[in-house]
CSV table of C-alpha atoms in Angstrom, one decimal:
chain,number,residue,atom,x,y,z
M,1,UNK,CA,-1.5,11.7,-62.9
M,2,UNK,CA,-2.3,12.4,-59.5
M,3,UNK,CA,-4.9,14.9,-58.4
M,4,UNK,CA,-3.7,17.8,-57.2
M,5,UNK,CA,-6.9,19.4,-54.8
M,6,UNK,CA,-10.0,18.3,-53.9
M,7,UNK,CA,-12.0,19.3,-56.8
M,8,UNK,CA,-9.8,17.1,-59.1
M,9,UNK,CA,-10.5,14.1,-57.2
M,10,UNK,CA,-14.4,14.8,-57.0
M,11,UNK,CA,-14.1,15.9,-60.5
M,12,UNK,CA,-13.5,12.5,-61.7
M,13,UNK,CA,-16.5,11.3,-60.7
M,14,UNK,CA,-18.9,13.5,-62.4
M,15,UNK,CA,-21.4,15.9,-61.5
M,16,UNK,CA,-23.4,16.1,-58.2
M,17,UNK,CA,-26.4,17.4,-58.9
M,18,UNK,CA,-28.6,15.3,-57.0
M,19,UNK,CA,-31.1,13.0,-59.2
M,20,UNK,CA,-28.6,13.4,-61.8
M,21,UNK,CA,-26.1,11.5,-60.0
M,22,UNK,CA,-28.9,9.1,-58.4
M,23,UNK,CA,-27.4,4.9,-58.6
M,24,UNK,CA,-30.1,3.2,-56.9
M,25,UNK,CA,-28.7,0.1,-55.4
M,26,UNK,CA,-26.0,-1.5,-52.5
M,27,UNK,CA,-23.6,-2.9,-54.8
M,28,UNK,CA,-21.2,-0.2,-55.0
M,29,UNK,CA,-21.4,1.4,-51.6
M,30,UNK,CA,-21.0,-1.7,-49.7
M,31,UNK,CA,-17.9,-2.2,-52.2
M,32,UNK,CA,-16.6,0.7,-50.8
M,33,UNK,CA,-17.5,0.3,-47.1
M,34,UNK,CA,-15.4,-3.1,-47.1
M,35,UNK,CA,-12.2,-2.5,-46.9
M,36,UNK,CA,-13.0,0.8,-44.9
M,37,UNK,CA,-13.5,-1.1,-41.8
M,38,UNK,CA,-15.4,2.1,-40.5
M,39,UNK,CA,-17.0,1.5,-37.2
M,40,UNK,CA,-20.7,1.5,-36.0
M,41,UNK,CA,-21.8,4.4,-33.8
M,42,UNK,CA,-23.7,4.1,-30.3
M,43,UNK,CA,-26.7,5.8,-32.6
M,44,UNK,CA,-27.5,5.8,-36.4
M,45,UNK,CA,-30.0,8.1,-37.0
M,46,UNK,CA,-31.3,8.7,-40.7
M,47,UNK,CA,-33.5,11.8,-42.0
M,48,UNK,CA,-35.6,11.1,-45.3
M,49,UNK,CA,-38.1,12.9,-47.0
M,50,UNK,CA,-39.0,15.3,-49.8
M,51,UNK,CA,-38.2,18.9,-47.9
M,52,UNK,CA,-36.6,19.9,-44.3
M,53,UNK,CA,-34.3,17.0,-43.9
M,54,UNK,CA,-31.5,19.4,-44.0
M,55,UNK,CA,-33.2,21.9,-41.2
M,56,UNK,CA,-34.2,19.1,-39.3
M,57,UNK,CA,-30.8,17.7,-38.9
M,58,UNK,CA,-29.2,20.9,-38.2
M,59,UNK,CA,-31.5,20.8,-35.2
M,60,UNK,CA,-31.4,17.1,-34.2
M,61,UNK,CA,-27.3,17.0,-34.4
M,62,UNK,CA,-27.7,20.8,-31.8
M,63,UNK,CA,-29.5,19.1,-29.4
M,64,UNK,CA,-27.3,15.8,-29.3
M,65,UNK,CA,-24.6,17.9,-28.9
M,66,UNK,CA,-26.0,19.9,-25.8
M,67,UNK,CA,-26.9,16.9,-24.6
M,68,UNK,CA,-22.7,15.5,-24.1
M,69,UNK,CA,-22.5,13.3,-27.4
M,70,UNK,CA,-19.7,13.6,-30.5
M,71,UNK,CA,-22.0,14.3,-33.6
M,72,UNK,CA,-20.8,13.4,-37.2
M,73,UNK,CA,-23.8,15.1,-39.2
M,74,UNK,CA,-23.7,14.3,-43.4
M,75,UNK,CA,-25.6,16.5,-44.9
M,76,UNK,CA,-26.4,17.3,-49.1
M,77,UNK,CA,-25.5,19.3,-51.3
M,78,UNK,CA,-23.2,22.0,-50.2
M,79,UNK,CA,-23.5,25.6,-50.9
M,80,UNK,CA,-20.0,26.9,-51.5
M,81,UNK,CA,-17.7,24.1,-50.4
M,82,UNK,CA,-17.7,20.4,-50.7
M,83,UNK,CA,-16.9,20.5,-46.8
M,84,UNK,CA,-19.9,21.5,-45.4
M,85,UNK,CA,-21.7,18.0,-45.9
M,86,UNK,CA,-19.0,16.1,-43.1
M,87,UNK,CA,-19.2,17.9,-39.9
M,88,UNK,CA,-18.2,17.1,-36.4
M,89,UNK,CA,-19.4,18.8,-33.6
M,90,UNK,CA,-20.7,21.5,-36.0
M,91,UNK,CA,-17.4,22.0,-37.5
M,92,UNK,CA,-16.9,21.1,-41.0
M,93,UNK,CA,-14.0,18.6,-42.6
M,94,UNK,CA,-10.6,20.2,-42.7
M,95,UNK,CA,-9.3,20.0,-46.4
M,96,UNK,CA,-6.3,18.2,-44.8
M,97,UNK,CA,-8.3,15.1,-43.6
M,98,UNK,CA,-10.8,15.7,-46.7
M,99,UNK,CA,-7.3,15.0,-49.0
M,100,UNK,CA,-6.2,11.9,-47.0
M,101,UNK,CA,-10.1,10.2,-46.9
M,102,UNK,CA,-9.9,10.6,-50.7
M,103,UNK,CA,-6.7,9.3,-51.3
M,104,UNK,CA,-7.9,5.9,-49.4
M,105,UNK,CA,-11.3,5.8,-51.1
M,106,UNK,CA,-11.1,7.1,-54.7
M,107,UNK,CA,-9.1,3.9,-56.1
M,108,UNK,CA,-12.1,1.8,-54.5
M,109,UNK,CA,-14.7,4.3,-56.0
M,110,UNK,CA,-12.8,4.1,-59.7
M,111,UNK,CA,-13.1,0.8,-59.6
M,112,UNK,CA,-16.5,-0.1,-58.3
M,113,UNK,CA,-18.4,2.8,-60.5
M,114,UNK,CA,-19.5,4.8,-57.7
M,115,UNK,CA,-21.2,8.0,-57.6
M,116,UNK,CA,-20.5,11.3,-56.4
M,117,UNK,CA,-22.4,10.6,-53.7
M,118,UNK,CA,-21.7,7.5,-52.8
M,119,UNK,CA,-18.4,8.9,-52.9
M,120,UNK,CA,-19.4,11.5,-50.7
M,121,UNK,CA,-21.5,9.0,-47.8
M,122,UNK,CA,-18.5,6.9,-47.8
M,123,UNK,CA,-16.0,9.8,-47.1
M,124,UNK,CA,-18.8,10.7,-44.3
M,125,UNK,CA,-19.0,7.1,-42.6
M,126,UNK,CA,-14.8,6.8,-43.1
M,127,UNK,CA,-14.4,10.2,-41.3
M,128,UNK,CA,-17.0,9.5,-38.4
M,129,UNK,CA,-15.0,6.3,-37.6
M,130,UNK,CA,-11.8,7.8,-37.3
M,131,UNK,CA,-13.2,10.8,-35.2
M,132,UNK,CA,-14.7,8.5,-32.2
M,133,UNK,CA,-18.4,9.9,-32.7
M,134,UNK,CA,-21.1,9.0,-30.8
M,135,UNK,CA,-23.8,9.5,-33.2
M,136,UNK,CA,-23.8,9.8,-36.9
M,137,UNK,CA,-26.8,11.6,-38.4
M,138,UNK,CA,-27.2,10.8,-42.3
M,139,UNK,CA,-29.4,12.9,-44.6
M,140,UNK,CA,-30.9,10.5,-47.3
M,141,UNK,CA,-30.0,11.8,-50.9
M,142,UNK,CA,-33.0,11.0,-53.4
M,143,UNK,CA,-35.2,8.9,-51.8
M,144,UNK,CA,-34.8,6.0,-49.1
M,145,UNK,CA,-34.8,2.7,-50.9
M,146,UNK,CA,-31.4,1.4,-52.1
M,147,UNK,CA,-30.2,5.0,-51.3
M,148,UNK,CA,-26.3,5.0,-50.3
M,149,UNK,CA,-27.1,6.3,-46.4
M,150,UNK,CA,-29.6,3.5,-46.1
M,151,UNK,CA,-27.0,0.7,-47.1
M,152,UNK,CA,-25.5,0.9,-43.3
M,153,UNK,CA,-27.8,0.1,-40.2
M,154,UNK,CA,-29.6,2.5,-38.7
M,155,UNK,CA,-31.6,3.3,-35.0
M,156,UNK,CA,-33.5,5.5,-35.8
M,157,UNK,CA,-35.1,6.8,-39.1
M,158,UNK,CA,-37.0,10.8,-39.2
M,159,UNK,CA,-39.3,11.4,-42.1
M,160,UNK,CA,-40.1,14.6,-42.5
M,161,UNK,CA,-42.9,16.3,-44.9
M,162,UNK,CA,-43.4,14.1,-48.1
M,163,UNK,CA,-44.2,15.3,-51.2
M,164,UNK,CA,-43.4,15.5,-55.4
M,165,UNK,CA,-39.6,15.3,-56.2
M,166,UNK,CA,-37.4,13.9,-58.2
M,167,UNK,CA,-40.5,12.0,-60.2
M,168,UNK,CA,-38.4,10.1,-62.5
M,169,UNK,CA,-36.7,7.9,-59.9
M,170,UNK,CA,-39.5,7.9,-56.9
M,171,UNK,CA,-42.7,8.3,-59.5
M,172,UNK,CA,-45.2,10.7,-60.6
M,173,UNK,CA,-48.0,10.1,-57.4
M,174,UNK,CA,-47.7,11.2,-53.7
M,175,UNK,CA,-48.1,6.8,-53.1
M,176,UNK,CA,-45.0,6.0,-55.1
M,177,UNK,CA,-42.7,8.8,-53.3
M,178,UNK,CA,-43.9,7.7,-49.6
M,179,UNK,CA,-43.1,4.3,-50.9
M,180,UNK,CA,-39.6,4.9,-51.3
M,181,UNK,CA,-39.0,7.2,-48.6
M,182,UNK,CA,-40.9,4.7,-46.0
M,183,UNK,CA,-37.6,2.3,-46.9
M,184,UNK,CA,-35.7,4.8,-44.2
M,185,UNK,CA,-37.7,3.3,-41.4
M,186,UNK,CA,-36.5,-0.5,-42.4
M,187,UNK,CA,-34.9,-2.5,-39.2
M,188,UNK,CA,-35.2,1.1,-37.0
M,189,UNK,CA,-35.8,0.9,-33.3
M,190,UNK,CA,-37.8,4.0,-33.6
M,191,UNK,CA,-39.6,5.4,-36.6
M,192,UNK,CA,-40.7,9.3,-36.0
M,193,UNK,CA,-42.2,11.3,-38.6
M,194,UNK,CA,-43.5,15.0,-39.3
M,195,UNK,CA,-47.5,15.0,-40.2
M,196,UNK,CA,-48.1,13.5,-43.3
M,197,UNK,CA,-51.4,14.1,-45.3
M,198,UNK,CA,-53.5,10.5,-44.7
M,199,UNK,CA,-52.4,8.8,-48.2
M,200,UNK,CA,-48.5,9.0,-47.0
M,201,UNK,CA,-49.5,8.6,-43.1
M,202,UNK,CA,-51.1,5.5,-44.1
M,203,UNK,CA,-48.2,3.9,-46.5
M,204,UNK,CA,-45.5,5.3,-43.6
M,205,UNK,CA,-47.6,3.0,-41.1
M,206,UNK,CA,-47.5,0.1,-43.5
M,207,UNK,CA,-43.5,-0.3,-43.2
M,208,UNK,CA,-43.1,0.9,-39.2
M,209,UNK,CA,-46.1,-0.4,-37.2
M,210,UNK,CA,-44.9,1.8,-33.8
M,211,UNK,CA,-44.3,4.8,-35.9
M,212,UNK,CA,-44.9,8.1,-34.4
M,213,UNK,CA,-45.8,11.6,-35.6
M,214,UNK,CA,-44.5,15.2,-34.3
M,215,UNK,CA,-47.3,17.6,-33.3
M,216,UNK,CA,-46.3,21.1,-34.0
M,217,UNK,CA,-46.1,23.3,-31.6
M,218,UNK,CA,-44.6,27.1,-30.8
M,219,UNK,CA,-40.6,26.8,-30.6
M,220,UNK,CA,-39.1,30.0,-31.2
M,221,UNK,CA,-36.2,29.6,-33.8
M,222,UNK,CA,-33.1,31.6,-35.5
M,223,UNK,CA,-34.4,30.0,-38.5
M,224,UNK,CA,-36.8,31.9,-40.1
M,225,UNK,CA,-40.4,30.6,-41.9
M,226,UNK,CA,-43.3,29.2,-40.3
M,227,UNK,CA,-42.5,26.0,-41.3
M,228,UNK,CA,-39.3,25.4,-39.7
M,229,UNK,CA,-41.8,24.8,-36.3
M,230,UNK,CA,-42.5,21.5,-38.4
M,231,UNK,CA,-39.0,20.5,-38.2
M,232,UNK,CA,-38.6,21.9,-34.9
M,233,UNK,CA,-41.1,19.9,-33.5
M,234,UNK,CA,-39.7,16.5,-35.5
M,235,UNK,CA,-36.1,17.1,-34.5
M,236,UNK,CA,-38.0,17.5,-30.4
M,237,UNK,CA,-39.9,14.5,-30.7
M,238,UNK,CA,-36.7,12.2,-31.8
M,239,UNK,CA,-34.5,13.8,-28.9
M,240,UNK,CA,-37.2,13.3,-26.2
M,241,UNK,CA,-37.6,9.7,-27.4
M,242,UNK,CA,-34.4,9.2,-27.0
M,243,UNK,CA,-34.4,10.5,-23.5
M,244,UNK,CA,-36.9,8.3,-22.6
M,245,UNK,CA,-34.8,5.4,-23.6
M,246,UNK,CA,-32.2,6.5,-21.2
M,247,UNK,CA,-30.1,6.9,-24.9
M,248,UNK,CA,-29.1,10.4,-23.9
M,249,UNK,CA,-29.6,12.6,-20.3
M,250,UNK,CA,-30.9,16.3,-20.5
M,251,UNK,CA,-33.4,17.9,-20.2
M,252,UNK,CA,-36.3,19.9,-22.2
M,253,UNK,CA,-35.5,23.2,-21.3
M,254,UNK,CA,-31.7,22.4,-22.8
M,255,UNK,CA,-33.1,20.5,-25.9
M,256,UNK,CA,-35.8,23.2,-27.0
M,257,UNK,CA,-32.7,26.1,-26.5
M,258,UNK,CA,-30.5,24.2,-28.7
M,259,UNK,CA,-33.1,23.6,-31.4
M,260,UNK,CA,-34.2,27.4,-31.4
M,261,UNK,CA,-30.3,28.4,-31.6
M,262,UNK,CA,-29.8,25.6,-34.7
M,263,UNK,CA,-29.2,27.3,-38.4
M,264,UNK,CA,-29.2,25.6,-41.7
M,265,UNK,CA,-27.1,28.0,-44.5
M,266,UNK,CA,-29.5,28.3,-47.6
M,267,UNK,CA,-33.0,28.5,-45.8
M,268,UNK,CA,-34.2,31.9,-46.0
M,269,UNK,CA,-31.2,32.7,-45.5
M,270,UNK,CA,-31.1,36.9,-44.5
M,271,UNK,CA,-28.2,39.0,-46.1
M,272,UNK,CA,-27.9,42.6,-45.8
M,273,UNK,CA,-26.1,44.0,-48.7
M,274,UNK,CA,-25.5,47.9,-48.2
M,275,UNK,CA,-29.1,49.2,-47.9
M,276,UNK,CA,-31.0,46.5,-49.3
M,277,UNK,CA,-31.9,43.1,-48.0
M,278,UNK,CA,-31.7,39.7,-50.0
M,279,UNK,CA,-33.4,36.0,-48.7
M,280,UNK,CA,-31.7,33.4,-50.3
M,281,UNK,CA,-34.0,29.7,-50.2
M,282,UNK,CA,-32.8,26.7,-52.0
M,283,UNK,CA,-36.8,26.0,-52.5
M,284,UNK,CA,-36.4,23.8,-55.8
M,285,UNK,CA,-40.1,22.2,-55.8
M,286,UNK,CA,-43.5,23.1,-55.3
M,287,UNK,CA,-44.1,21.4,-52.1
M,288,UNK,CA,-41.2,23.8,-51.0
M,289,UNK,CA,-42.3,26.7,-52.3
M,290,UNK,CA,-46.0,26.1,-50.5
M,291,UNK,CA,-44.4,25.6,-47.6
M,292,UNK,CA,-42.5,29.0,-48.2
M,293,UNK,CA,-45.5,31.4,-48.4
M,294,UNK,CA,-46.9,32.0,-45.2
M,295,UNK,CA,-44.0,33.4,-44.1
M,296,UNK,CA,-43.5,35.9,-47.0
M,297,UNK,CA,-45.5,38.4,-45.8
M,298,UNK,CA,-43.7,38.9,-42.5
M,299,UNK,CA,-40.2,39.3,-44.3
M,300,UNK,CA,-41.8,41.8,-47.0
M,301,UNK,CA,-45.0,43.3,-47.9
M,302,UNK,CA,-44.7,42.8,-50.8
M,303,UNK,CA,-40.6,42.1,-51.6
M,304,UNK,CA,-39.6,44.4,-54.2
M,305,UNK,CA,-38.4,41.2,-56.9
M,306,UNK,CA,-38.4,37.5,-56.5
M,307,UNK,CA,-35.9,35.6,-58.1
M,308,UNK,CA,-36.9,32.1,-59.4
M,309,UNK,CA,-33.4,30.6,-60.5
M,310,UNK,CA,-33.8,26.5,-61.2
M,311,UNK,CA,-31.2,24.5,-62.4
M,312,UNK,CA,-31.2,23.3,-66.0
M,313,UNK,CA,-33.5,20.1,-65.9
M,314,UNK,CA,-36.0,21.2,-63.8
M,315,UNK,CA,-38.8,24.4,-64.1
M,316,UNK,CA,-40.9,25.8,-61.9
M,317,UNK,CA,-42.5,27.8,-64.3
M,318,UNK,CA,-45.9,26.7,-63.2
M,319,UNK,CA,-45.2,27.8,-59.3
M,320,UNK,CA,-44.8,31.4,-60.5
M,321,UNK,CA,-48.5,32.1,-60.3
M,322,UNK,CA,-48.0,31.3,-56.5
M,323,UNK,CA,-45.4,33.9,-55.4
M,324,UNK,CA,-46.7,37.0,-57.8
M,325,UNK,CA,-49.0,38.2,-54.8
M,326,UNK,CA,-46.0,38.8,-52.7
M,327,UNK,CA,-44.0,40.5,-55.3
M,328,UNK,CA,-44.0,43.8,-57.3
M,329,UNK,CA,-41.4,42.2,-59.6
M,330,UNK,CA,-40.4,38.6,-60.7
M,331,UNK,CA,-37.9,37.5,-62.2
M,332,UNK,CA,-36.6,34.3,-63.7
M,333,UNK,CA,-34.0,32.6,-66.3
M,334,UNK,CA,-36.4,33.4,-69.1
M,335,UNK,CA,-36.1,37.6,-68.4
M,336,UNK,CA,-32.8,37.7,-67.1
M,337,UNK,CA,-30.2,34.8,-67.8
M,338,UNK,CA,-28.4,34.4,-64.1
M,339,UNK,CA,-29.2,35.2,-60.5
M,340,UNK,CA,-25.9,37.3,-60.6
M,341,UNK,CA,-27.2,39.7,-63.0
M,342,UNK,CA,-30.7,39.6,-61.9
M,343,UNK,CA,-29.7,41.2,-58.6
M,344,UNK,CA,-27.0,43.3,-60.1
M,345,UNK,CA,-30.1,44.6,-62.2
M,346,UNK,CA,-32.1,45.2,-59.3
M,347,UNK,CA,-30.0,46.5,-56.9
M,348,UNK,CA,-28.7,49.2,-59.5
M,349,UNK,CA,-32.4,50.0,-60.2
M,350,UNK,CA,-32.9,50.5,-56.3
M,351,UNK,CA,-30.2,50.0,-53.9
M,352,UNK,CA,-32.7,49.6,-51.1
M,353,UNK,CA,-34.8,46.9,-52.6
M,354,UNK,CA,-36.2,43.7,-50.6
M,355,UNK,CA,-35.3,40.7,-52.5
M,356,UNK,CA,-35.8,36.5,-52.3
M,357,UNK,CA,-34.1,34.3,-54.7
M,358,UNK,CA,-34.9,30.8,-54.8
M,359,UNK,CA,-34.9,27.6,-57.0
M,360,UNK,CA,-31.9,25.3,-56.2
M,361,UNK,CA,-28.7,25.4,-53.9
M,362,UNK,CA,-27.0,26.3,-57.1
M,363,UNK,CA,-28.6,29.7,-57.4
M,364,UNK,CA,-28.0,30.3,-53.5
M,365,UNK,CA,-24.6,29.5,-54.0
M,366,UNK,CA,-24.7,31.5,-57.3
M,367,UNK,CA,-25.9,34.9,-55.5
M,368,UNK,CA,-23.4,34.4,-52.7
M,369,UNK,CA,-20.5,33.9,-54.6
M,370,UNK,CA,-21.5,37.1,-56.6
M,371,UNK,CA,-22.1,39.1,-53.1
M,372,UNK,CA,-19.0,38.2,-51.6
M,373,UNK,CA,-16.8,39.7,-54.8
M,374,UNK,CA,-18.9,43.0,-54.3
M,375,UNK,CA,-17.3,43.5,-51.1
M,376,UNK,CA,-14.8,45.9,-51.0
């Protein structure tokens, strides 16, 4: 029987919860590429790393697009709807060409075994093609190595900050993680990457001799944290490098304006819900949630509950200890069983209460689902 939406087709192919879908290897996304025909872009630019990719592509594809070019910009996961990964020119794919990509790609993907988001890259490359873009920009899933954005050529490879993730398919050491993320840099013109502590700097250098690193420096952005001037400064570097080259033809002034204007959904993400105020942060590891706290203070002192929501395999019950100093209350699956209740429990206890969830696009997508029916 045929599908009848979107979330039938996708349903066949399992879950997409990142590691969980991870199929390390070529095979099957080269399978579906084939017959696909999809063409090669003036620029390829991949973004790997362990946290920021998704900032620093929001950025990168704002200034490409000031600059004049046609940006495709594949992203993952999506927070409320499958669409939000394939975007062109900042608008996301209509469900219309969403249904007629699928129907050319999902007998292939049966066939071949693919994953979700193989599934998913391919549908990204396929609508690209047929939109005429100038650049793509391709957010690495897991890690780098054998991963499906990295079985197409690339220009340009960003790495931003590495740390611990996903340890049971990159390894349980900062070495083995850099090691697999350093595969985004393979055959690049240009190799860029955020500042790395020396162990990953060093391993990075090893795979791209001419590699660079950002320096961070003051760009005001719509984005709030301290540590979005990280990606700010990564997403800077790439664009001016690529004015150098005579690849694009703007200036700074125009670049940093479009970076500072740039917003990635899910990253402290403010919502003002009658009289109280929410920040919602897909944070889902410690090297997140460290990157997280300077910025705390200057959103609330002290909030009035965090809310540490994970999905199912994973815990963060040992980064707890790092957010009680900014908290009078926190709260997580072991107190209260969802995000949704957890803020309809706080929220009815004080309407004007300063909250941040975090712990997984699932829980952002969770507490904004549940805002949205509260609405009159």
């Amino acid at each position: 029987m045929k599908p009848q939406n979107i979330d039938d087709w996708l349903n066949q192919l399992g879950q997409p919860s990142a590691d969980r879908d991870y199929k390390p290897g070529y095979e099957r996304m080269l399978a579906l590429l084939k017959p696909l025909h999809c063409k090669r872009p003036s620029l390829r630019i991949r973004i790997a790393g362990t946290n920021g990719k998704g900032s620093t592509a929001f950025m990168l594809a704002a200034g490409l697009q000031a600059a004049g070019l046609k940006v495709g910009l594949y992203t993952s996961p999506h927070i409320l709807h499958f669409n939000e990964r394939i975007r062109v020119n900042g608008r996301p794919i209509t469900d219309t060409d969403l249904w007629q990509h699928l129907e050319t790609i999902m007998p292939i993907a049966l066939a071949v075994g693919a994953s979700y988001f193989e599934v998913a890259t391919a549908l990204a490359l396929h609508h690209f093609s047929q939109n005429n873009v100038d650049v793509e920009i391709l957010e690495a899933g897991v890690g780098a190595r054998l991963d499906a954005t990295t079985a197409v050529p690339a220009d340009m490879a960003l790495l931003t900050p590495i740390g611990l993730d996903h340890e049971s398919w990159l390894g349980d050491n900062i070495s083995s993680v850099a090691e697999e993320k350093a595969y985004a840099l393979h055959a690049c013109r240009w190799g860029i990457s955020a500042p790395q502590v020396s162990e990953v700097r060093n391993i990075l250098l090893q795979h791209h001799e001419s590699l660079q690193f950002s320096e961070v420096f003051d760009l005001p952005c719509l984005m709030a944290g301290k540590h979005q001037q990280t990606n700010a400064a990564l997403a800077y570097m790439a664009l001016n490098t690529l004015c150098a080259h005579d690849v694009i033809h703007t200036n700074k002034d125009t670049l940093k304006q479009a970076i500072s204007q740039a917003i990635a959904p899910g990253r402290l993400q403010h919502i003002q819900y009658q009289q109280s105020h929410i920040w919602l942060d897909a944070a889902h590891n410690r090297h997140a949630i460290e990157a997280l706290l300077p910025s705390l203070p200057d959103l609330a002192n002290p909030f009035d509950a965090i809310l540490v929501y994970t999905r199912d395999d994973r815990s963060l019950s040992n980064e707890l200890e790092l957010l009680h100093p900014f908290t009078k209350k926190l709260i997580d699956q072991t107190t209260i069983a969802s995000p949704e209740q957890a803020l309809q429990h706080i929220l009815e206890e004080q309407p004007e209460a300063q909250i941040l969830l975090l712990g997984s696009f699932i829980s952002v997508a969770a507490a904004l689902t549940w805002l949205k029916q509260q609405q009159p």
